[in-house]
Amino acid sequence: MFEKIERSWALVKASAAVLQADKKLLVFPALSALCTLLVAGSFLIQANAAGLFRQIDHGHLTAERLPLWFGFYLVQYFIIIFFNCALAGAALIRLRGGTPTLADGLRCALAQLPSILVYAVISATVGMILRSLQERAGFIGRWIIGLIGLAWTLATFLVVPILVSNDVYPLEAIKRSAELLKRTWGENLIGNAGIGVVFGLIMFLLIVSGMALIIPAAASKSTLTVGLVIAFLIIAVVLLALVQSALQGIYAAAIYRYAEEGASGAGFDEALIADAFRTKDED
C-alpha cells in the first residue's frame, strides 16, 4: 500500500511538472467552466420563467419535465467531455515529446465529436438514473447508490484519453477503461484522492485565512477591505479549481499512456513506471 502511495504521488508530481511546463493547458478547463456556467445560467433563467421548478414534487421531477432536465444534463456532459478530450489530446502530445497548441487539443476533440456525443448521452443517462434513485432512496440506499456512482467514476476514468487515442466506440472505450482499471486501480484511486485532498486542504486554508481577514474588517466597517478580500478569495478558488481540473486531466492521460503504451514522458522515472504498471504475472 505504501509503495502504491509513493508511486501515485510520483505520478502526480510528474503530471504537475507537465502543467508547469505547458500552462496553456489551463485554458481547456477554463473554457469548459465558462461554457457550462453560461449554459446553466441560460437554462435556469428560462426554466424559472417557464415554471419548471414549480413542477418539482417533493424534490422529485414530474415525468413530463424529465426530458428537459435530461437535455440539460446532456449539454453539460457534452461540454465537459469535449474540453476534457481537448486537454487529454494536448497532454498526450506533450507526453509523447511534442509541443501542443490549443488548436491541436481542439482538433483532437473535434475528431471524436460523434463519440463524444454518444458518450455524453451515456453519461447523462447514468447520471439521471443515479440521481433519480438517490432522491427516492433512504439513508442506506443513498450510501449504496453513492458507491455505485464512485465505481462508475473509477471504471470510466480512462475513457477520455482512450477516445482521443483510439478510433473506438464509447462502449468499447468504457470496457477498455474498466479493463485498465484492474492494472491501475491503486494509482488511479490514490492519485485522484490525493489531488482532491491537497486542493481541498489548500482551499480550506485559503477560506479560513480570508475569514480571519474579513471578520475584523467587517467589525471596523471597512467595506473596501471586505470587498477586496472576497474578490481575492473568489479569484483564488477559481484558479485552484482550474489547476486541479487540469492536473486531473493530465494525470488521466499519463495513467492511460503508461498502462496502454508502456512508455513515459519527460519528468517521469522509467523504473517507477515499470514497477507501477507491471502485470500480475510479473509480480
PDB file of C-alpha atoms in Angstrom:
ATOM      1  CA  MET A   1       0.000   0.000   0.000  1.00  0.00           C
ATOM      2  CA  PHE A   2       2.756   2.456   0.943  1.00  0.00           C
ATOM      3  CA  GLU A   3       4.557   1.657  -2.307  1.00  0.00           C
ATOM      4  CA  LYS A   4       1.385   2.465  -4.246  1.00  0.00           C
ATOM      5  CA  ILE A   5       1.034   5.769  -2.400  1.00  0.00           C
ATOM      6  CA  GLU A   6       4.656   6.645  -3.190  1.00  0.00           C
ATOM      7  CA  ARG A   7       4.246   5.743  -6.858  1.00  0.00           C
ATOM      8  CA  SER A   8       0.963   7.617  -7.115  1.00  0.00           C
ATOM      9  CA  TRP A   9       2.449  10.793  -5.704  1.00  0.00           C
ATOM     10  CA  ALA A  10       5.429  10.487  -8.021  1.00  0.00           C
ATOM     11  CA  LEU A  11       2.986  10.372 -10.942  1.00  0.00           C
ATOM     12  CA  VAL A  12       1.049  13.345  -9.554  1.00  0.00           C
ATOM     13  CA  LYS A  13       4.236  15.409  -9.221  1.00  0.00           C
ATOM     14  CA  ALA A  14       5.333  14.465 -12.727  1.00  0.00           C
ATOM     15  CA  SER A  15       1.901  15.445 -14.054  1.00  0.00           C
ATOM     16  CA  ALA A  16       2.225  18.768 -12.223  1.00  0.00           C
ATOM     17  CA  ALA A  17       5.578  19.283 -13.943  1.00  0.00           C
ATOM     18  CA  VAL A  18       3.835  18.837 -17.315  1.00  0.00           C
ATOM     19  CA  LEU A  19       1.294  21.508 -16.361  1.00  0.00           C
ATOM     20  CA  GLN A  20       4.037  23.838 -15.159  1.00  0.00           C
ATOM     21  CA  ALA A  21       5.882  23.415 -18.463  1.00  0.00           C
ATOM     22  CA  ASP A  22       2.728  23.980 -20.519  1.00  0.00           C
ATOM     23  CA  LYS A  23       0.440  26.352 -18.613  1.00  0.00           C
ATOM     24  CA  LYS A  24      -1.819  26.905 -21.612  1.00  0.00           C
ATOM     25  CA  LEU A  25      -3.389  23.531 -20.780  1.00  0.00           C
ATOM     26  CA  LEU A  26      -5.329  25.512 -18.139  1.00  0.00           C
ATOM     27  CA  VAL A  27      -7.291  27.123 -20.967  1.00  0.00           C
ATOM     28  CA  PHE A  28      -9.292  23.931 -21.590  1.00  0.00           C
ATOM     29  CA  PRO A  29     -10.817  23.605 -18.095  1.00  0.00           C
ATOM     30  CA  ALA A  30     -11.344  27.384 -18.110  1.00  0.00           C
ATOM     31  CA  LEU A  31     -13.329  27.186 -21.349  1.00  0.00           C
ATOM     32  CA  SER A  32     -15.241  24.187 -20.011  1.00  0.00           C
ATOM     33  CA  ALA A  33     -16.191  26.035 -16.825  1.00  0.00           C
ATOM     34  CA  LEU A  34     -17.191  29.171 -18.742  1.00  0.00           C
ATOM     35  CA  CYS A  35     -19.379  27.291 -21.215  1.00  0.00           C
ATOM     36  CA  THR A  36     -21.085  25.162 -18.550  1.00  0.00           C
ATOM     37  CA  LEU A  37     -21.820  28.272 -16.478  1.00  0.00           C
ATOM     38  CA  LEU A  38     -23.279  30.077 -19.490  1.00  0.00           C
ATOM     39  CA  VAL A  39     -25.454  27.096 -20.379  1.00  0.00           C
ATOM     40  CA  ALA A  40     -26.534  26.597 -16.759  1.00  0.00           C
ATOM     41  CA  GLY A  41     -27.374  30.286 -16.346  1.00  0.00           C
ATOM     42  CA  SER A  42     -29.371  30.361 -19.579  1.00  0.00           C
ATOM     43  CA  PHE A  43     -31.221  27.163 -18.670  1.00  0.00           C
ATOM     44  CA  LEU A  44     -32.051  28.243 -15.123  1.00  0.00           C
ATOM     45  CA  ILE A  45     -33.391  31.620 -16.257  1.00  0.00           C
ATOM     46  CA  GLN A  46     -35.606  30.072 -18.947  1.00  0.00           C
ATOM     47  CA  ALA A  47     -36.651  27.181 -16.682  1.00  0.00           C
ATOM     48  CA  ASN A  48     -37.727  29.553 -13.967  1.00  0.00           C
ATOM     49  CA  ALA A  49     -39.667  31.690 -16.436  1.00  0.00           C
ATOM     50  CA  ALA A  50     -41.389  28.561 -17.768  1.00  0.00           C
ATOM     51  CA  GLY A  51     -42.310  27.426 -14.273  1.00  0.00           C
ATOM     52  CA  LEU A  52     -40.129  24.326 -14.427  1.00  0.00           C
ATOM     53  CA  PHE A  53     -39.221  24.485 -10.747  1.00  0.00           C
ATOM     54  CA  ARG A  54     -42.901  24.547  -9.825  1.00  0.00           C
ATOM     55  CA  GLN A  55     -43.196  21.135 -11.458  1.00  0.00           C
ATOM     56  CA  ILE A  56     -40.926  19.568  -8.852  1.00  0.00           C
ATOM     57  CA  ASP A  57     -42.971  17.411  -6.481  1.00  0.00           C
ATOM     58  CA  HIS A  58     -41.379  16.947  -3.046  1.00  0.00           C
ATOM     59  CA  GLY A  59     -37.886  17.237  -4.528  1.00  0.00           C
ATOM     60  CA  HIS A  60     -38.658  14.948  -7.461  1.00  0.00           C
ATOM     61  CA  LEU A  61     -39.208  15.990 -11.051  1.00  0.00           C
ATOM     62  CA  THR A  62     -42.519  15.169 -12.677  1.00  0.00           C
ATOM     63  CA  ALA A  63     -42.326  12.775 -15.630  1.00  0.00           C
ATOM     64  CA  GLU A  64     -43.261  15.382 -18.243  1.00  0.00           C
ATOM     65  CA  ARG A  65     -40.303  17.561 -17.248  1.00  0.00           C
ATOM     66  CA  LEU A  66     -37.665  14.811 -17.221  1.00  0.00           C
ATOM     67  CA  PRO A  67     -36.769  15.248 -20.944  1.00  0.00           C
ATOM     68  CA  LEU A  68     -35.889  18.910 -20.310  1.00  0.00           C
ATOM     69  CA  TRP A  69     -33.620  18.017 -17.415  1.00  0.00           C
ATOM     70  CA  PHE A  70     -32.074  15.209 -19.449  1.00  0.00           C
ATOM     71  CA  GLY A  71     -31.354  17.693 -22.227  1.00  0.00           C
ATOM     72  CA  PHE A  72     -29.675  19.980 -19.697  1.00  0.00           C
ATOM     73  CA  TYR A  73     -27.578  17.090 -18.365  1.00  0.00           C
ATOM     74  CA  LEU A  74     -26.670  16.070 -21.907  1.00  0.00           C
ATOM     75  CA  VAL A  75     -25.438  19.514 -22.937  1.00  0.00           C
ATOM     76  CA  GLN A  76     -23.425  19.916 -19.741  1.00  0.00           C
ATOM     77  CA  TYR A  77     -21.817  16.496 -20.090  1.00  0.00           C
ATOM     78  CA  PHE A  78     -21.054  17.135 -23.755  1.00  0.00           C
ATOM     79  CA  ILE A  79     -19.250  20.389 -22.957  1.00  0.00           C
ATOM     80  CA  ILE A  80     -17.250  18.858 -20.116  1.00  0.00           C
ATOM     81  CA  ILE A  81     -16.266  15.743 -22.097  1.00  0.00           C
ATOM     82  CA  PHE A  82     -15.377  17.792 -25.191  1.00  0.00           C
ATOM     83  CA  PHE A  83     -12.906  20.025 -23.353  1.00  0.00           C
ATOM     84  CA  ASN A  84     -11.590  17.077 -21.329  1.00  0.00           C
ATOM     85  CA  CYS A  85     -10.810  15.383 -24.640  1.00  0.00           C
ATOM     86  CA  ALA A  86      -9.069  18.532 -25.863  1.00  0.00           C
ATOM     87  CA  LEU A  87      -6.999  18.621 -22.667  1.00  0.00           C
ATOM     88  CA  ALA A  88      -6.160  14.909 -22.871  1.00  0.00           C
ATOM     89  CA  GLY A  89      -5.196  15.230 -26.532  1.00  0.00           C
ATOM     90  CA  ALA A  90      -2.847  18.136 -25.859  1.00  0.00           C
ATOM     91  CA  ALA A  91      -1.414  16.409 -22.764  1.00  0.00           C
ATOM     92  CA  LEU A  92      -0.706  13.209 -24.707  1.00  0.00           C
ATOM     93  CA  ILE A  93       1.096  15.212 -27.399  1.00  0.00           C
ATOM     94  CA  ARG A  94       3.248  16.776 -24.676  1.00  0.00           C
ATOM     95  CA  LEU A  95       3.895  13.400 -23.018  1.00  0.00           C
ATOM     96  CA  ARG A  96       4.957  11.966 -26.357  1.00  0.00           C
ATOM     97  CA  GLY A  97       7.563  14.686 -26.768  1.00  0.00           C
ATOM     98  CA  GLY A  98       5.624  17.189 -28.852  1.00  0.00           C
ATOM     99  CA  THR A  99       4.727  20.819 -28.253  1.00  0.00           C
ATOM    100  CA  PRO A 100       0.943  21.059 -28.460  1.00  0.00           C
ATOM    101  CA  THR A 101      -1.005  24.196 -29.251  1.00  0.00           C
ATOM    102  CA  LEU A 102      -4.556  24.966 -28.167  1.00  0.00           C
ATOM    103  CA  ALA A 103      -5.636  24.245 -31.730  1.00  0.00           C
ATOM    104  CA  ASP A 104      -4.053  20.778 -31.509  1.00  0.00           C
ATOM    105  CA  GLY A 105      -6.109  19.946 -28.442  1.00  0.00           C
ATOM    106  CA  LEU A 106      -9.323  21.224 -30.014  1.00  0.00           C
ATOM    107  CA  ARG A 107      -8.610  19.226 -33.181  1.00  0.00           C
ATOM    108  CA  CYS A 108      -8.232  16.066 -31.094  1.00  0.00           C
ATOM    109  CA  ALA A 109     -11.654  16.688 -29.566  1.00  0.00           C
ATOM    110  CA  LEU A 110     -13.332  17.668 -32.856  1.00  0.00           C
ATOM    111  CA  ALA A 111     -12.043  14.475 -34.478  1.00  0.00           C
ATOM    112  CA  GLN A 112     -14.015  12.470 -31.908  1.00  0.00           C
ATOM    113  CA  LEU A 113     -17.172  14.603 -31.933  1.00  0.00           C
ATOM    114  CA  PRO A 114     -19.634  11.744 -32.685  1.00  0.00           C
ATOM    115  CA  SER A 115     -18.069   9.542 -29.979  1.00  0.00           C
ATOM    116  CA  ILE A 116     -18.121  12.442 -27.518  1.00  0.00           C
ATOM    117  CA  LEU A 117     -21.830  12.965 -28.192  1.00  0.00           C
ATOM    118  CA  VAL A 118     -22.641   9.282 -27.682  1.00  0.00           C
ATOM    119  CA  TYR A 119     -20.549   9.137 -24.509  1.00  0.00           C
ATOM    120  CA  ALA A 120     -22.325  12.278 -23.270  1.00  0.00           C
ATOM    121  CA  VAL A 121     -25.674  10.527 -23.821  1.00  0.00           C
ATOM    122  CA  ILE A 122     -24.435   7.511 -21.835  1.00  0.00           C
ATOM    123  CA  SER A 123     -23.060   9.698 -19.039  1.00  0.00           C
ATOM    124  CA  ALA A 124     -26.215  11.811 -18.865  1.00  0.00           C
ATOM    125  CA  THR A 125     -28.379   8.690 -18.733  1.00  0.00           C
ATOM    126  CA  VAL A 126     -26.321   7.155 -15.929  1.00  0.00           C
ATOM    127  CA  GLY A 127     -26.275  10.478 -14.088  1.00  0.00           C
ATOM    128  CA  MET A 128     -30.047  10.914 -14.317  1.00  0.00           C
ATOM    129  CA  ILE A 129     -30.713   7.324 -13.209  1.00  0.00           C
ATOM    130  CA  LEU A 130     -28.384   7.560 -10.216  1.00  0.00           C
ATOM    131  CA  ARG A 131     -29.805  10.937  -9.224  1.00  0.00           C
ATOM    132  CA  SER A 132     -33.377   9.682  -9.507  1.00  0.00           C
ATOM    133  CA  LEU A 133     -32.617   6.574  -7.426  1.00  0.00           C
ATOM    134  CA  GLN A 134     -30.729   8.572  -4.817  1.00  0.00           C
ATOM    135  CA  GLU A 135     -33.603  11.036  -4.379  1.00  0.00           C
ATOM    136  CA  ARG A 136     -36.021   8.208  -3.657  1.00  0.00           C
ATOM    137  CA  ALA A 137     -33.767   6.009  -1.515  1.00  0.00           C
ATOM    138  CA  GLY A 138     -33.330   6.054   2.229  1.00  0.00           C
ATOM    139  CA  PHE A 139     -30.058   6.724   4.015  1.00  0.00           C
ATOM    140  CA  ILE A 140     -28.597   3.250   3.380  1.00  0.00           C
ATOM    141  CA  GLY A 141     -29.861   3.293  -0.183  1.00  0.00           C
ATOM    142  CA  ARG A 142     -28.251   6.673  -0.897  1.00  0.00           C
ATOM    143  CA  TRP A 143     -24.985   5.365   0.531  1.00  0.00           C
ATOM    144  CA  ILE A 144     -25.095   2.280  -1.713  1.00  0.00           C
ATOM    145  CA  ILE A 145     -26.005   4.348  -4.782  1.00  0.00           C
ATOM    146  CA  GLY A 146     -23.148   6.697  -3.929  1.00  0.00           C
ATOM    147  CA  LEU A 147     -20.772   3.718  -4.011  1.00  0.00           C
ATOM    148  CA  ILE A 148     -22.202   2.694  -7.385  1.00  0.00           C
ATOM    149  CA  GLY A 149     -21.556   6.218  -8.648  1.00  0.00           C
ATOM    150  CA  LEU A 150     -17.970   6.040  -7.356  1.00  0.00           C
ATOM    151  CA  ALA A 151     -17.457   2.696  -9.080  1.00  0.00           C
ATOM    152  CA  TRP A 152     -18.760   4.193 -12.356  1.00  0.00           C
ATOM    153  CA  THR A 153     -16.392   7.147 -11.997  1.00  0.00           C
ATOM    154  CA  LEU A 154     -13.405   4.862 -11.433  1.00  0.00           C
ATOM    155  CA  ALA A 155     -14.362   2.474 -14.236  1.00  0.00           C
ATOM    156  CA  THR A 156     -14.696   5.338 -16.756  1.00  0.00           C
ATOM    157  CA  PHE A 157     -11.681   7.334 -15.566  1.00  0.00           C
ATOM    158  CA  LEU A 158      -9.625   6.496 -18.660  1.00  0.00           C
ATOM    159  CA  VAL A 159     -12.428   6.749 -21.247  1.00  0.00           C
ATOM    160  CA  VAL A 160     -11.441  10.258 -22.373  1.00  0.00           C
ATOM    161  CA  PRO A 161      -7.776   9.502 -23.243  1.00  0.00           C
ATOM    162  CA  ILE A 162      -8.898   6.206 -24.824  1.00  0.00           C
ATOM    163  CA  LEU A 163     -11.370   8.041 -27.074  1.00  0.00           C
ATOM    164  CA  VAL A 164      -8.701  10.575 -28.050  1.00  0.00           C
ATOM    165  CA  SER A 165      -6.068   7.937 -28.835  1.00  0.00           C
ATOM    166  CA  ASN A 166      -8.163   5.227 -30.475  1.00  0.00           C
ATOM    167  CA  ASP A 167     -10.859   5.049 -33.116  1.00  0.00           C
ATOM    168  CA  VAL A 168     -13.292   3.109 -30.903  1.00  0.00           C
ATOM    169  CA  TYR A 169     -16.931   3.441 -29.956  1.00  0.00           C
ATOM    170  CA  PRO A 170     -17.742   4.817 -26.479  1.00  0.00           C
ATOM    171  CA  LEU A 171     -18.974   1.425 -25.177  1.00  0.00           C
ATOM    172  CA  GLU A 172     -15.675  -0.143 -26.240  1.00  0.00           C
ATOM    173  CA  ALA A 173     -13.804   2.724 -24.569  1.00  0.00           C
ATOM    174  CA  ILE A 174     -15.743   2.153 -21.342  1.00  0.00           C
ATOM    175  CA  LYS A 175     -14.935  -1.566 -21.484  1.00  0.00           C
ATOM    176  CA  ARG A 176     -11.246  -0.842 -22.137  1.00  0.00           C
ATOM    177  CA  SER A 177     -11.157   1.712 -19.304  1.00  0.00           C
ATOM    178  CA  ALA A 178     -12.620  -0.855 -16.903  1.00  0.00           C
ATOM    179  CA  GLU A 179     -10.011  -3.390 -18.020  1.00  0.00           C
ATOM    180  CA  LEU A 180      -7.155  -0.938 -17.485  1.00  0.00           C
ATOM    181  CA  LEU A 181      -8.563  -0.144 -14.047  1.00  0.00           C
ATOM    182  CA  LYS A 182      -7.520  -3.620 -12.942  1.00  0.00           C
ATOM    183  CA  ARG A 183      -3.888  -2.620 -13.519  1.00  0.00           C
ATOM    184  CA  THR A 184      -4.112   0.983 -12.379  1.00  0.00           C
ATOM    185  CA  TRP A 185      -6.661   0.962  -9.559  1.00  0.00           C
ATOM    186  CA  GLY A 186      -4.080   1.904  -6.906  1.00  0.00           C
ATOM    187  CA  GLU A 187      -2.539   4.768  -8.844  1.00  0.00           C
ATOM    188  CA  ASN A 188      -5.990   5.773 -10.137  1.00  0.00           C
ATOM    189  CA  LEU A 189      -7.709   5.881  -6.747  1.00  0.00           C
ATOM    190  CA  ILE A 190      -4.836   7.101  -4.568  1.00  0.00           C
ATOM    191  CA  GLY A 191      -3.594   9.685  -7.062  1.00  0.00           C
ATOM    192  CA  ASN A 192      -7.003  11.243  -7.670  1.00  0.00           C
ATOM    193  CA  ALA A 193      -7.919  11.156  -3.994  1.00  0.00           C
ATOM    194  CA  GLY A 194      -4.566  12.748  -3.204  1.00  0.00           C
ATOM    195  CA  ILE A 195      -5.129  15.551  -5.701  1.00  0.00           C
ATOM    196  CA  GLY A 196      -8.575  16.171  -4.231  1.00  0.00           C
ATOM    197  CA  VAL A 197      -7.307  16.162  -0.644  1.00  0.00           C
ATOM    198  CA  VAL A 198      -4.405  18.524  -1.364  1.00  0.00           C
ATOM    199  CA  PHE A 199      -6.508  21.058  -3.242  1.00  0.00           C
ATOM    200  CA  GLY A 200      -9.338  20.715  -0.746  1.00  0.00           C
ATOM    201  CA  LEU A 201      -6.913  21.472   2.086  1.00  0.00           C
ATOM    202  CA  ILE A 202      -5.464  24.458   0.236  1.00  0.00           C
ATOM    203  CA  MET A 203      -8.960  25.842  -0.407  1.00  0.00           C
ATOM    204  CA  PHE A 204      -9.935  25.283   3.224  1.00  0.00           C
ATOM    205  CA  LEU A 205      -6.845  27.121   4.499  1.00  0.00           C
ATOM    206  CA  LEU A 206      -7.435  29.888   1.972  1.00  0.00           C
ATOM    207  CA  ILE A 207     -11.036  30.369   3.095  1.00  0.00           C
ATOM    208  CA  VAL A 208     -10.088  30.277   6.785  1.00  0.00           C
ATOM    209  CA  SER A 209      -7.357  32.878   6.183  1.00  0.00           C
ATOM    210  CA  GLY A 210      -9.821  35.022   4.242  1.00  0.00           C
ATOM    211  CA  MET A 211     -12.398  34.837   7.027  1.00  0.00           C
ATOM    212  CA  ALA A 212      -9.708  35.813   9.518  1.00  0.00           C
ATOM    213  CA  LEU A 213      -9.245  38.998   7.485  1.00  0.00           C
ATOM    214  CA  ILE A 214     -12.914  39.634   6.713  1.00  0.00           C
ATOM    215  CA  ILE A 215     -14.241  39.420  10.294  1.00  0.00           C
ATOM    216  CA  PRO A 216     -12.094  42.218  11.795  1.00  0.00           C
ATOM    217  CA  ALA A 217     -12.517  44.297   8.620  1.00  0.00           C
ATOM    218  CA  ALA A 218     -16.306  43.918   8.836  1.00  0.00           C
ATOM    219  CA  ALA A 219     -16.226  44.802  12.527  1.00  0.00           C
ATOM    220  CA  SER A 220     -14.358  48.008  11.706  1.00  0.00           C
ATOM    221  CA  LYS A 221     -16.819  48.675   8.849  1.00  0.00           C
ATOM    222  CA  SER A 222     -14.049  48.673   6.250  1.00  0.00           C
ATOM    223  CA  THR A 223     -16.191  47.867   3.222  1.00  0.00           C
ATOM    224  CA  LEU A 224     -13.307  48.242   0.779  1.00  0.00           C
ATOM    225  CA  THR A 225     -11.143  45.722   2.631  1.00  0.00           C
ATOM    226  CA  VAL A 226     -14.006  43.225   2.859  1.00  0.00           C
ATOM    227  CA  GLY A 227     -14.719  43.584  -0.854  1.00  0.00           C
ATOM    228  CA  LEU A 228     -11.053  43.156  -1.813  1.00  0.00           C
ATOM    229  CA  VAL A 229     -10.650  40.059   0.352  1.00  0.00           C
ATOM    230  CA  ILE A 230     -13.817  38.470  -1.044  1.00  0.00           C
ATOM    231  CA  ALA A 231     -12.724  39.247  -4.608  1.00  0.00           C
ATOM    232  CA  PHE A 232      -9.297  37.736  -3.917  1.00  0.00           C
ATOM    233  CA  LEU A 233     -10.863  34.608  -2.419  1.00  0.00           C
ATOM    234  CA  ILE A 234     -13.154  34.116  -5.408  1.00  0.00           C
ATOM    235  CA  ILE A 235     -10.296  34.515  -7.880  1.00  0.00           C
ATOM    236  CA  ALA A 236      -8.027  32.214  -5.860  1.00  0.00           C
ATOM    237  CA  VAL A 237     -10.674  29.491  -5.521  1.00  0.00           C
ATOM    238  CA  VAL A 238     -11.456  29.638  -9.258  1.00  0.00           C
ATOM    239  CA  LEU A 239      -7.759  29.395 -10.165  1.00  0.00           C
ATOM    240  CA  LEU A 240      -7.246  26.476  -7.785  1.00  0.00           C
ATOM    241  CA  ALA A 241     -10.248  24.681  -9.262  1.00  0.00           C
ATOM    242  CA  LEU A 242      -8.871  25.172 -12.788  1.00  0.00           C
ATOM    243  CA  VAL A 243      -5.435  23.880 -11.784  1.00  0.00           C
ATOM    244  CA  GLN A 244      -6.993  20.859 -10.075  1.00  0.00           C
ATOM    245  CA  SER A 245      -9.113  20.062 -13.126  1.00  0.00           C
ATOM    246  CA  ALA A 246      -6.151  20.423 -15.493  1.00  0.00           C
ATOM    247  CA  LEU A 247      -3.938  18.301 -13.264  1.00  0.00           C
ATOM    248  CA  GLN A 248      -6.528  15.521 -13.075  1.00  0.00           C
ATOM    249  CA  GLY A 249      -6.853  15.559 -16.871  1.00  0.00           C
ATOM    250  CA  ILE A 250      -3.082  15.324 -17.344  1.00  0.00           C
ATOM    251  CA  TYR A 251      -2.912  12.602 -14.701  1.00  0.00           C
ATOM    252  CA  ALA A 252      -5.565  10.556 -16.533  1.00  0.00           C
ATOM    253  CA  ALA A 253      -3.632  10.946 -19.798  1.00  0.00           C
ATOM    254  CA  ALA A 254      -0.409   9.874 -18.069  1.00  0.00           C
ATOM    255  CA  ILE A 255      -2.038   6.862 -16.402  1.00  0.00           C
ATOM    256  CA  TYR A 256      -3.521   5.793 -19.737  1.00  0.00           C
ATOM    257  CA  ARG A 257      -0.285   6.202 -21.664  1.00  0.00           C
ATOM    258  CA  TYR A 258       1.793   4.166 -19.253  1.00  0.00           C
ATOM    259  CA  ALA A 259      -0.819   1.460 -18.834  1.00  0.00           C
ATOM    260  CA  GLU A 260      -1.534   1.164 -22.570  1.00  0.00           C
ATOM    261  CA  GLU A 261       1.728   2.130 -24.281  1.00  0.00           C
ATOM    262  CA  GLY A 262       4.300   1.185 -21.638  1.00  0.00           C
ATOM    263  CA  ALA A 263       6.294   4.392 -22.092  1.00  0.00           C
ATOM    264  CA  SER A 264       6.858   7.554 -20.084  1.00  0.00           C
ATOM    265  CA  GLY A 265       7.468  11.158 -20.957  1.00  0.00           C
ATOM    266  CA  ALA A 266       9.813  13.830 -19.699  1.00  0.00           C
ATOM    267  CA  GLY A 267       9.912  14.078 -15.921  1.00  0.00           C
ATOM    268  CA  PHE A 268       8.737  10.517 -15.302  1.00  0.00           C
ATOM    269  CA  ASP A 269      11.012   7.878 -13.809  1.00  0.00           C
ATOM    270  CA  GLU A 270      11.079   4.858 -16.152  1.00  0.00           C
ATOM    271  CA  ALA A 271      11.828   2.369 -13.355  1.00  0.00           C
ATOM    272  CA  LEU A 272       8.990   3.753 -11.248  1.00  0.00           C
ATOM    273  CA  ILE A 273       6.590   3.496 -14.157  1.00  0.00           C
ATOM    274  CA  ALA A 274       7.663  -0.049 -14.978  1.00  0.00           C
ATOM    275  CA  ASP A 275       7.108  -1.046 -11.339  1.00  0.00           C
ATOM    276  CA  ALA A 276       3.735   0.696 -11.126  1.00  0.00           C
ATOM    277  CA  PHE A 277       2.309  -0.925 -14.239  1.00  0.00           C
ATOM    278  CA  ARG A 278       3.882  -4.355 -14.384  1.00  0.00           C
ATOM    279  CA  THR A 279       1.341  -7.102 -14.925  1.00  0.00           C
ATOM    280  CA  LYS A 280       0.334  -9.556 -12.216  1.00  0.00           C
ATOM    281  CA  ASP A 281       2.331 -12.292 -13.946  1.00  0.00           C
ATOM    282  CA  GLU A 282       5.454 -10.193 -13.424  1.00  0.00           C
ATOM    283  CA  ASP A 283       4.848  -9.686  -9.680  1.00  0.00           C
TER     284      ASP A 283
END
